[in-house]
Amino acid sequence: KVEAVLNGNVGDTYKVQGTVAAVNAQSFILSDETGMILVYKGKTWTCDVAKGDVVVVTGASASYAKAVQFGATCEYEKVGKAEFKDDEVKVLDGASITEIANKETVTIELVQFKGVLSISSGKYYNVAIEGTEVVGSVTYPANAEFVTAFEGKEIIVTGYYTGISGSSTSYFNVMFTDIKATDGTEVDQPDQPEVPSGKPEAPADALTASFVSKDLGLENAAEFISKDVDSVSFAATNDGGKNTCK
């Protein structure tokens, strides 16, 4: 159960089955009847899970941003589908967020808060929240273009807060599920695409440059194919949150 990981020794190995509650470009949240935990996979992860997927995660726990999580070395397997209903949203103001930031440890919850969005270095999505020095952080959005459309606007963020990071400035990390502008500006959020069931298959006779460069997204296709190998293994990678899972 998730609670066994949250309450157990950090660094021990665990095996947990749960349902995916939310996804961003580098991680997903696993939920069961006892709690929620972040499963972090990193910037080279290719998103292949979606909300409602039943997943078995195996690996060592780690501690980051005042929360227990599964680290990037963990492995997971999709074993089914289930209906997942979000918990009731907890609406937070600045004082509530300051209180959370001052805790020794935090646990994942579905929350909502309001603030003004700014973007720095093209990848940090920060929300200035009235009544607190803690900064909201929309972490690794898969739908980056959707979030960017709200830059400079006051927004209402709904999502799962996953931890408190930072030193001189505290960041309230949130895996968003919805963002709305308070001025009524409407931005269409892309639908969840169909998640591929497996790896792409190469043509039966040979690897072609088109297959390698287009279907697998690998560069230097000709050089790749010209190597004298009997068999190859490969994986498409995704950096910078450019997948469209949400």
Coordinates of C-alpha atoms in Angstrom, one line a residue, residues 16 19 26 28 56-57 64 73 84-85 89 142 154 193 231:
V16 CA 2.8 -0.9 -4.8
T19 CA -4.2 4.1 -10.0
Q26 CA 8.5 14.1 -15.8
F28 CA 2.9 10.8 -12.3
V56 CA 2.4 -1.6 -10.3
V57 CA 5.5 0.4 -9.2
Y64 CA 12.6 15.3 -2.0
T73 CA 15.3 4.3 -11.0
F84 CA -10.5 7.5 -10.9
K85 CA -12.4 10.3 -9.2
V89 CA -10.6 20.3 -3.9
A142 CA 3.3 18.5 -20.4
E154 CA -4.2 36.2 -12.7
P193 CA -4.1 11.5 -26.4
S231 CA 20.5 -6.4 -33.5

